[in-house]
Every structure is written in structure tokens, then in C-alpha cells.
Amino acid sequence: MKKSILIAEDEKPIAESLSFCLEKEGFKTYQAYDGQAALSKYKEINPNLILLDLMLPKLGGQEVCKIIRRRSSTPIIMLTAKDSELDKVVGLEIGADDYITKPFSMRELIARINAVLRRAADNKKEQTVKTGDFTLSEDKHQIKFKGKILDLPLKEFNILKTFILNKERVLPRNELIEIVWGEDFYGDEKTLDVHIRRLRKKIEPDSENLKYIKTVRGIGYRLSVKGNES
Ligand code: CA
């Protein structure tokens, strides 16, 4: 099966020529010309890789990258216009797998694409994420806490999995709800808190002094994977 690549680039001539060259290399390509279109296209086609321009209208490449990273590890290569250190740091900090500075040669881009796809395939074989006191085994649908398997119903599993994949990042309530319950969730927002409370009972040693699942007032929650105080 052909690997699919989503090209999110607002300059249509660039998007067109990338598409043309990548199709010639045997990839199936899709195009999006702004950040919002990139997100909906991503949800629709679930591509094998995303080429993401940093400067996009409606929703910037940085935001798009962060949102996608919260729900999946789909490889992302950022396309940046300026060759500044700042861009490089930003590109990788927001969870991109690689970045390439315009102008670039197609040969270089294809080499990067193949390298990132290869790495993604290796990671998939492992399917285990170990971070701090948590070990997530996606294939076994299992999460271990300090070496012990946690007994988790589906929603609790999905919430904790989302925390683990996002490590120390703060997860806004609405995003957690969207990831775990889907976009068309019209239920009570308190449902999330109920699940968080049950999870805390399973992992927090002291309910008065929460070390792992932290409440970030007015925003949402954050997992401290090592149970740090701060
Ligand atoms: Ca642009």
C-alpha cells in the first residue's frame, strides 16, 4: 500500500510541486492550505506523515502540531521559512519529528521523509512507552504503575494513556474530553472529574498530597510521571 502524506502549505505552487514530486516517488498525497483544513484533513485521512508549514493562516503550524501530538504519534516534518535557531528549537519542542528549512532540495526532503517513516515503523514494533513510574503497552492494552498492572476500565485507560503520551504537558479539560469521548460529547463535564478521581485512587499514595495527577486551576490536568512535588 502507498504511504500517504498530508501537505499543509498555504503557498499553492509549493504545495502543488511537493505533491507532484512526492507522487512521483510513489507516495499518495493530500493538500491543505490552512491550519484548520490541515486538522480536518488529518482526522479524515489519518496520513502516514505530515509536512507542516510553520506559517499557516487560520491556525499556525505550531498549534496544528501540538494538537496532533496530543492524540497521536503520526510523524510530522515542519517546513520553516527562516533558518533561525529559534525555529529549530520551536519545531522540535512542539513535538515535530524533524524540520527542514526552505528552500530545500526535493532529494533532501525525500531522504528526511524516509528516515522519519523508518523510525516510526521501528517505534511501532515496540509499542511500549516507558516514562517515569508508568509503562504503557498499547498492543496489550495495559498500563503498569511502578511495575504493577493497573486495573483500568476503558475510559480511565484512555485518559491515563493520553497523560503518558503527553508526559508533563498540561492538558486542557476540553481537549481531554475530546480525545477520550470524541468531538460530539454533550454529556456532563463532571464525568471527566469522576474518572480522574478514580484514577487518583489507584495511583496516588496520599489523597491529601497529590503527586501524579495535578490539577492546573482553570485549565485542566497534568501528569507528573515521576510523582514530583511541583
Ligand atoms: Ca506559509
PDB file of C-alpha atoms and ligand atoms in Angstrom:
ATOM      1  CA  MET A   1       0.000   0.000   0.000  1.00  0.00           C
ATOM      2  CA  LYS A   2       1.128   3.500  -0.828  1.00  0.00           C
ATOM      3  CA  LYS A   3       2.176   5.659   2.118  1.00  0.00           C
ATOM      4  CA  SER A   4       0.090   8.798   2.414  1.00  0.00           C
ATOM      5  CA  ILE A   5       1.443  12.274   3.080  1.00  0.00           C
ATOM      6  CA  LEU A   6      -0.587  15.322   4.048  1.00  0.00           C
ATOM      7  CA  ILE A   7       0.973  18.534   2.732  1.00  0.00           C
ATOM      8  CA  ALA A   8      -0.123  21.540   4.809  1.00  0.00           C
ATOM      9  CA  GLU A   9       1.221  24.549   2.951  1.00  0.00           C
ATOM     10  CA  ASP A  10      -0.599  27.784   2.093  1.00  0.00           C
ATOM     11  CA  GLU A  11       1.508  28.656  -0.921  1.00  0.00           C
ATOM     12  CA  LYS A  12      -0.310  26.609  -3.530  1.00  0.00           C
ATOM     13  CA  PRO A  13       2.541  26.492  -6.096  1.00  0.00           C
ATOM     14  CA  ILE A  14       4.828  24.989  -3.410  1.00  0.00           C
ATOM     15  CA  ALA A  15       2.126  22.549  -2.288  1.00  0.00           C
ATOM     16  CA  GLU A  16       1.492  21.547  -5.907  1.00  0.00           C
ATOM     17  CA  SER A  17       5.142  20.952  -6.704  1.00  0.00           C
ATOM     18  CA  LEU A  18       5.712  18.997  -3.469  1.00  0.00           C
ATOM     19  CA  SER A  19       2.686  16.895  -4.309  1.00  0.00           C
ATOM     20  CA  PHE A  20       3.890  16.301  -7.850  1.00  0.00           C
ATOM     21  CA  CYS A  21       7.388  15.213  -6.751  1.00  0.00           C
ATOM     22  CA  LEU A  22       6.165  13.027  -3.895  1.00  0.00           C
ATOM     23  CA  GLU A  23       3.576  11.279  -6.078  1.00  0.00           C
ATOM     24  CA  LYS A  24       6.413  10.532  -8.497  1.00  0.00           C
ATOM     25  CA  GLU A  25       8.279   8.916  -5.596  1.00  0.00           C
ATOM     26  CA  GLY A  26       5.316   6.621  -5.007  1.00  0.00           C
ATOM     27  CA  PHE A  27       3.516   8.455  -2.204  1.00  0.00           C
ATOM     28  CA  LYS A  28      -0.177   9.305  -2.133  1.00  0.00           C
ATOM     29  CA  THR A  29      -0.548  12.978  -1.280  1.00  0.00           C
ATOM     30  CA  TYR A  30      -3.253  15.271   0.061  1.00  0.00           C
ATOM     31  CA  GLN A  31      -3.127  19.049   0.355  1.00  0.00           C
ATOM     32  CA  ALA A  32      -4.433  21.572   2.876  1.00  0.00           C
ATOM     33  CA  TYR A  33      -3.941  25.325   2.552  1.00  0.00           C
ATOM     34  CA  ASP A  34      -4.539  26.486   6.108  1.00  0.00           C
ATOM     35  CA  GLY A  35      -4.185  25.140   9.643  1.00  0.00           C
ATOM     36  CA  GLN A  36      -7.833  24.299  10.203  1.00  0.00           C
ATOM     37  CA  ALA A  37      -8.095  22.492   6.879  1.00  0.00           C
ATOM     38  CA  ALA A  38      -4.918  20.594   7.811  1.00  0.00           C
ATOM     39  CA  LEU A  39      -6.508  19.381  11.060  1.00  0.00           C
ATOM     40  CA  SER A  40      -9.741  18.218   9.476  1.00  0.00           C
ATOM     41  CA  LYS A  41      -7.868  16.556   6.615  1.00  0.00           C
ATOM     42  CA  TYR A  42      -5.634  14.826   9.163  1.00  0.00           C
ATOM     43  CA  LYS A  43      -8.688  13.475  11.015  1.00  0.00           C
ATOM     44  CA  GLU A  44     -10.283  12.368   7.756  1.00  0.00           C
ATOM     45  CA  ILE A  45      -7.374  10.518   6.140  1.00  0.00           C
ATOM     46  CA  ASN A  46      -5.070   9.670   9.071  1.00  0.00           C
ATOM     47  CA  PRO A  47      -1.931  10.033   6.908  1.00  0.00           C
ATOM     48  CA  ASN A  48       1.367   8.211   7.424  1.00  0.00           C
ATOM     49  CA  LEU A  49       3.213  11.529   7.609  1.00  0.00           C
ATOM     50  CA  ILE A  50       2.515  15.263   7.645  1.00  0.00           C
ATOM     51  CA  LEU A  51       4.572  18.008   6.020  1.00  0.00           C
ATOM     52  CA  LEU A  52       3.585  21.030   8.043  1.00  0.00           C
ATOM     53  CA  ASP A  53       4.418  24.609   7.128  1.00  0.00           C
ATOM     54  CA  LEU A  54       5.157  26.723  10.212  1.00  0.00           C
ATOM     55  CA  MET A  55       3.414  29.847   8.920  1.00  0.00           C
ATOM     56  CA  LEU A  56      -0.151  28.884   8.031  1.00  0.00           C
ATOM     57  CA  PRO A  57      -3.284  31.041   8.014  1.00  0.00           C
ATOM     58  CA  LYS A  58      -6.202  30.467  10.432  1.00  0.00           C
ATOM     59  CA  LEU A  59      -4.217  28.161  12.708  1.00  0.00           C
ATOM     60  CA  GLY A  60      -0.406  28.233  12.776  1.00  0.00           C
ATOM     61  CA  GLY A  61       1.739  25.166  12.121  1.00  0.00           C
ATOM     62  CA  GLN A  62       2.877  25.196  15.737  1.00  0.00           C
ATOM     63  CA  GLU A  63      -0.680  24.891  17.045  1.00  0.00           C
ATOM     64  CA  VAL A  64      -1.576  22.230  14.492  1.00  0.00           C
ATOM     65  CA  CYS A  65       1.488  20.229  15.506  1.00  0.00           C
ATOM     66  CA  LYS A  66       0.665  20.456  19.214  1.00  0.00           C
ATOM     67  CA  ILE A  67      -2.939  19.393  18.689  1.00  0.00           C
ATOM     68  CA  ILE A  68      -1.975  16.388  16.554  1.00  0.00           C
ATOM     69  CA  ARG A  69       0.757  15.382  19.001  1.00  0.00           C
ATOM     70  CA  ARG A  70      -1.724  15.229  21.859  1.00  0.00           C
ATOM     71  CA  ARG A  71      -3.629  12.458  20.142  1.00  0.00           C
ATOM     72  CA  SER A  72      -1.116  10.561  18.037  1.00  0.00           C
ATOM     73  CA  SER A  73       2.497   9.993  17.142  1.00  0.00           C
ATOM     74  CA  THR A  74       1.951  10.467  13.388  1.00  0.00           C
ATOM     75  CA  PRO A  75       5.332  11.661  12.045  1.00  0.00           C
ATOM     76  CA  ILE A  76       5.472  15.406  11.407  1.00  0.00           C
ATOM     77  CA  ILE A  77       8.144  17.280   9.457  1.00  0.00           C
ATOM     78  CA  MET A  78       7.944  21.048   9.873  1.00  0.00           C
ATOM     79  CA  LEU A  79       8.676  23.292   6.911  1.00  0.00           C
ATOM     80  CA  THR A  80      10.188  26.555   8.119  1.00  0.00           C
ATOM     81  CA  ALA A  81      10.976  29.649   6.122  1.00  0.00           C
ATOM     82  CA  LYS A  82      13.741  31.169   8.185  1.00  0.00           C
ATOM     83  CA  ASP A  83      16.929  29.438   9.132  1.00  0.00           C
ATOM     84  CA  SER A  84      16.997  30.682  12.703  1.00  0.00           C
ATOM     85  CA  GLU A  85      17.857  28.697  15.814  1.00  0.00           C
ATOM     86  CA  LEU A  86      14.515  29.734  17.245  1.00  0.00           C
ATOM     87  CA  ASP A  87      12.597  27.939  14.529  1.00  0.00           C
ATOM     88  CA  LYS A  88      14.602  24.778  15.067  1.00  0.00           C
ATOM     89  CA  VAL A  89      14.045  24.743  18.802  1.00  0.00           C
ATOM     90  CA  VAL A  90      10.371  25.570  18.413  1.00  0.00           C
ATOM     91  CA  GLY A  91       9.904  22.902  15.749  1.00  0.00           C
ATOM     92  CA  LEU A  92      11.246  20.143  17.926  1.00  0.00           C
ATOM     93  CA  GLU A  93       9.823  21.385  21.227  1.00  0.00           C
ATOM     94  CA  ILE A  94       6.277  21.237  19.951  1.00  0.00           C
ATOM     95  CA  GLY A  95       6.751  17.587  19.117  1.00  0.00           C
ATOM     96  CA  ALA A  96       7.735  17.606  15.452  1.00  0.00           C
ATOM     97  CA  ASP A  97       9.967  14.700  14.387  1.00  0.00           C
ATOM     98  CA  ASP A  98      12.116  16.801  12.101  1.00  0.00           C
ATOM     99  CA  TYR A  99      12.177  20.156  10.344  1.00  0.00           C
ATOM    100  CA  ILE A 100      13.517  21.375   7.057  1.00  0.00           C
ATOM    101  CA  THR A 101      14.298  24.968   6.121  1.00  0.00           C
ATOM    102  CA  LYS A 102      13.053  26.481   2.866  1.00  0.00           C
ATOM    103  CA  PRO A 103      14.420  26.495   0.263  1.00  0.00           C
ATOM    104  CA  PHE A 104      15.302  22.789   0.283  1.00  0.00           C
ATOM    105  CA  SER A 105      16.014  20.244  -2.402  1.00  0.00           C
ATOM    106  CA  MET A 106      13.497  17.503  -3.099  1.00  0.00           C
ATOM    107  CA  ARG A 107      16.249  14.956  -2.666  1.00  0.00           C
ATOM    108  CA  GLU A 108      16.915  16.196   0.863  1.00  0.00           C
ATOM    109  CA  LEU A 109      13.228  16.257   1.724  1.00  0.00           C
ATOM    110  CA  ILE A 110      12.676  12.707   0.475  1.00  0.00           C
ATOM    111  CA  ALA A 111      15.661  11.473   2.484  1.00  0.00           C
ATOM    112  CA  ARG A 112      14.183  13.089   5.622  1.00  0.00           C
ATOM    113  CA  ILE A 113      10.742  11.644   4.909  1.00  0.00           C
ATOM    114  CA  ASN A 114      12.115   8.140   4.501  1.00  0.00           C
ATOM    115  CA  ALA A 115      14.225   8.442   7.663  1.00  0.00           C
ATOM    116  CA  VAL A 116      11.266   9.632   9.743  1.00  0.00           C
ATOM    117  CA  LEU A 117       8.978   6.916   8.344  1.00  0.00           C
ATOM    118  CA  ARG A 118      11.580   4.256   9.120  1.00  0.00           C
ATOM    119  CA  ARG A 119      11.921   5.476  12.696  1.00  0.00           C
ATOM    120  CA  ALA A 120       8.145   5.488  13.107  1.00  0.00           C
ATOM    121  CA  ALA A 121       7.945   1.888  11.889  1.00  0.00           C
ATOM    122  CA  ASP A 122      10.617   0.822  14.416  1.00  0.00           C
ATOM    123  CA  ASN A 123       8.769   2.532  17.261  1.00  0.00           C
ATOM    124  CA  LYS A 124       5.553   0.856  16.273  1.00  0.00           C
ATOM    125  CA  LYS A 125       7.128  -2.581  16.633  1.00  0.00           C
ATOM    126  CA  GLU A 126       7.936  -1.743  20.254  1.00  0.00           C
ATOM    127  CA  GLN A 127       4.541  -0.272  21.127  1.00  0.00           C
ATOM    128  CA  THR A 128       5.778   0.355  24.637  1.00  0.00           C
ATOM    129  CA  VAL A 129       6.241   3.750  26.194  1.00  0.00           C
ATOM    130  CA  LYS A 130       8.114   3.892  29.471  1.00  0.00           C
ATOM    131  CA  THR A 131       8.185   7.176  31.272  1.00  0.00           C
ATOM    132  CA  GLY A 132       8.811   7.753  34.961  1.00  0.00           C
ATOM    133  CA  ASP A 133       6.717   5.319  37.013  1.00  0.00           C
ATOM    134  CA  PHE A 134       4.460   4.405  34.074  1.00  0.00           C
ATOM    135  CA  THR A 135       4.788   1.834  31.297  1.00  0.00           C
ATOM    136  CA  LEU A 136       2.207   1.882  28.535  1.00  0.00           C
ATOM    137  CA  SER A 137       1.893  -1.211  26.315  1.00  0.00           C
ATOM    138  CA  GLU A 138      -0.567  -0.266  23.609  1.00  0.00           C
ATOM    139  CA  ASP A 139      -0.652  -3.695  21.998  1.00  0.00           C
ATOM    140  CA  LYS A 140      -1.542  -5.391  25.308  1.00  0.00           C
ATOM    141  CA  HIS A 141      -3.852  -2.538  26.245  1.00  0.00           C
ATOM    142  CA  GLN A 142      -2.057  -2.352  29.532  1.00  0.00           C
ATOM    143  CA  ILE A 143      -0.544   0.259  31.827  1.00  0.00           C
ATOM    144  CA  LYS A 144       1.883  -0.626  34.582  1.00  0.00           C
ATOM    145  CA  PHE A 145       2.479   1.683  37.502  1.00  0.00           C
ATOM    146  CA  LYS A 146       5.716   1.015  39.402  1.00  0.00           C
ATOM    147  CA  GLY A 147       5.840  -2.388  37.708  1.00  0.00           C
ATOM    148  CA  LYS A 148       2.290  -3.417  38.674  1.00  0.00           C
ATOM    149  CA  ILE A 149      -0.513  -3.741  36.126  1.00  0.00           C
ATOM    150  CA  LEU A 150      -3.309  -1.258  36.814  1.00  0.00           C
ATOM    151  CA  ASP A 151      -6.889  -2.458  36.622  1.00  0.00           C
ATOM    152  CA  LEU A 152      -8.420   0.170  34.342  1.00  0.00           C
ATOM    153  CA  PRO A 153     -11.783   0.381  32.591  1.00  0.00           C
ATOM    154  CA  LEU A 154     -11.612   1.745  29.029  1.00  0.00           C
ATOM    155  CA  LYS A 155     -12.128   5.465  29.762  1.00  0.00           C
ATOM    156  CA  GLU A 156      -9.646   5.510  32.619  1.00  0.00           C
ATOM    157  CA  PHE A 157      -7.168   3.671  30.415  1.00  0.00           C
ATOM    158  CA  ASN A 158      -7.604   6.217  27.636  1.00  0.00           C
ATOM    159  CA  ILE A 159      -7.231   9.169  29.999  1.00  0.00           C
ATOM    160  CA  LEU A 160      -4.065   7.792  31.566  1.00  0.00           C
ATOM    161  CA  LYS A 161      -2.705   6.817  28.144  1.00  0.00           C
ATOM    162  CA  THR A 162      -3.256  10.395  26.947  1.00  0.00           C
ATOM    163  CA  PHE A 163      -1.412  11.671  30.017  1.00  0.00           C
ATOM    164  CA  ILE A 164       1.501   9.300  29.420  1.00  0.00           C
ATOM    165  CA  LEU A 165       1.803  10.218  25.732  1.00  0.00           C
ATOM    166  CA  ASN A 166       1.837  13.887  26.707  1.00  0.00           C
ATOM    167  CA  LYS A 167       4.238  13.409  29.622  1.00  0.00           C
ATOM    168  CA  GLU A 168       4.431  16.588  31.677  1.00  0.00           C
ATOM    169  CA  ARG A 169       2.327  18.737  29.355  1.00  0.00           C
ATOM    170  CA  VAL A 170      -0.777  20.456  30.721  1.00  0.00           C
ATOM    171  CA  LEU A 171      -3.920  19.028  29.106  1.00  0.00           C
ATOM    172  CA  PRO A 172      -6.854  21.414  28.921  1.00  0.00           C
ATOM    173  CA  ARG A 173     -10.156  19.867  30.057  1.00  0.00           C
ATOM    174  CA  ASN A 174     -11.907  20.317  26.711  1.00  0.00           C
ATOM    175  CA  GLU A 175      -9.075  18.568  24.869  1.00  0.00           C
ATOM    176  CA  LEU A 176      -9.025  15.617  27.256  1.00  0.00           C
ATOM    177  CA  ILE A 177     -12.776  15.269  26.812  1.00  0.00           C
ATOM    178  CA  GLU A 178     -12.478  15.462  23.040  1.00  0.00           C
ATOM    179  CA  ILE A 179      -9.720  12.861  22.913  1.00  0.00           C
ATOM    180  CA  VAL A 180     -11.404  10.398  25.274  1.00  0.00           C
ATOM    181  CA  TRP A 181     -15.076  10.872  24.422  1.00  0.00           C
ATOM    182  CA  GLY A 182     -14.905  12.246  20.889  1.00  0.00           C
ATOM    183  CA  GLU A 183     -15.863  15.600  19.446  1.00  0.00           C
ATOM    184  CA  ASP A 184     -19.612  15.104  19.818  1.00  0.00           C
ATOM    185  CA  PHE A 185     -19.582  14.741  23.602  1.00  0.00           C
ATOM    186  CA  TYR A 186     -22.562  16.535  25.085  1.00  0.00           C
ATOM    187  CA  GLY A 187     -22.516  14.910  28.487  1.00  0.00           C
ATOM    188  CA  ASP A 188     -21.681  16.416  31.837  1.00  0.00           C
ATOM    189  CA  GLU A 189     -18.158  17.823  32.066  1.00  0.00           C
ATOM    190  CA  LYS A 190     -18.020  16.453  35.607  1.00  0.00           C
ATOM    191  CA  THR A 191     -17.718  12.964  34.102  1.00  0.00           C
ATOM    192  CA  LEU A 192     -14.059  13.776  33.498  1.00  0.00           C
ATOM    193  CA  ASP A 193     -13.524  14.663  37.154  1.00  0.00           C
ATOM    194  CA  VAL A 194     -15.172  11.427  38.241  1.00  0.00           C
ATOM    195  CA  HIS A 195     -12.733   9.430  36.126  1.00  0.00           C
ATOM    196  CA  ILE A 196      -9.783  11.483  37.345  1.00  0.00           C
ATOM    197  CA  ARG A 197     -10.843  10.808  40.938  1.00  0.00           C
ATOM    198  CA  ARG A 198     -10.971   7.045  40.288  1.00  0.00           C
ATOM    199  CA  LEU A 199      -7.552   7.142  38.621  1.00  0.00           C
ATOM    200  CA  ARG A 200      -6.074   9.067  41.524  1.00  0.00           C
ATOM    201  CA  LYS A 201      -7.383   6.425  43.939  1.00  0.00           C
ATOM    202  CA  LYS A 202      -5.404   3.835  42.005  1.00  0.00           C
ATOM    203  CA  ILE A 203      -2.076   5.649  41.835  1.00  0.00           C
ATOM    204  CA  GLU A 204      -1.852   8.417  44.400  1.00  0.00           C
ATOM    205  CA  PRO A 205      -0.232   7.269  47.661  1.00  0.00           C
ATOM    206  CA  ASP A 206      -1.738  10.196  49.590  1.00  0.00           C
ATOM    207  CA  SER A 207      -5.054  11.747  48.577  1.00  0.00           C
ATOM    208  CA  GLU A 208      -4.230  14.885  50.578  1.00  0.00           C
ATOM    209  CA  ASN A 209      -0.966  15.438  48.767  1.00  0.00           C
ATOM    210  CA  LEU A 210      -1.352  14.623  45.074  1.00  0.00           C
ATOM    211  CA  LYS A 211       1.910  13.755  43.401  1.00  0.00           C
ATOM    212  CA  TYR A 212       0.985  12.366  39.998  1.00  0.00           C
ATOM    213  CA  ILE A 213      -2.201  13.818  38.530  1.00  0.00           C
ATOM    214  CA  LYS A 214      -2.056  17.544  39.178  1.00  0.00           C
ATOM    215  CA  THR A 215      -4.963  19.923  38.793  1.00  0.00           C
ATOM    216  CA  VAL A 216      -3.986  23.024  36.868  1.00  0.00           C
ATOM    217  CA  ARG A 217      -6.532  25.536  38.113  1.00  0.00           C
ATOM    218  CA  GLY A 218      -8.807  26.933  35.425  1.00  0.00           C
ATOM    219  CA  ILE A 219      -7.159  24.872  32.677  1.00  0.00           C
ATOM    220  CA  GLY A 220      -7.098  21.153  33.194  1.00  0.00           C
ATOM    221  CA  TYR A 221      -4.728  18.440  34.364  1.00  0.00           C
ATOM    222  CA  ARG A 222      -1.099  17.442  34.112  1.00  0.00           C
ATOM    223  CA  LEU A 223       0.636  14.142  34.845  1.00  0.00           C
ATOM    224  CA  SER A 224       3.890  14.220  36.729  1.00  0.00           C
ATOM    225  CA  VAL A 225       5.334  10.885  35.565  1.00  0.00           C
ATOM    226  CA  LYS A 226       7.759  10.567  38.463  1.00  0.00           C
ATOM    227  CA  GLY A 227       5.389  11.848  41.116  1.00  0.00           C
ATOM    228  CA  ASN A 228       7.332  15.035  41.711  1.00  0.00           C
ATOM    229  CA  GLU A 229       6.122  17.575  44.235  1.00  0.00           C
ATOM    230  CA  SER A 230       5.997  20.546  41.876  1.00  0.00           C
TER     231      SER A 230
HETATM  232 CA    CA B   1       3.358  29.621   4.748  1.00  0.00          CA
END
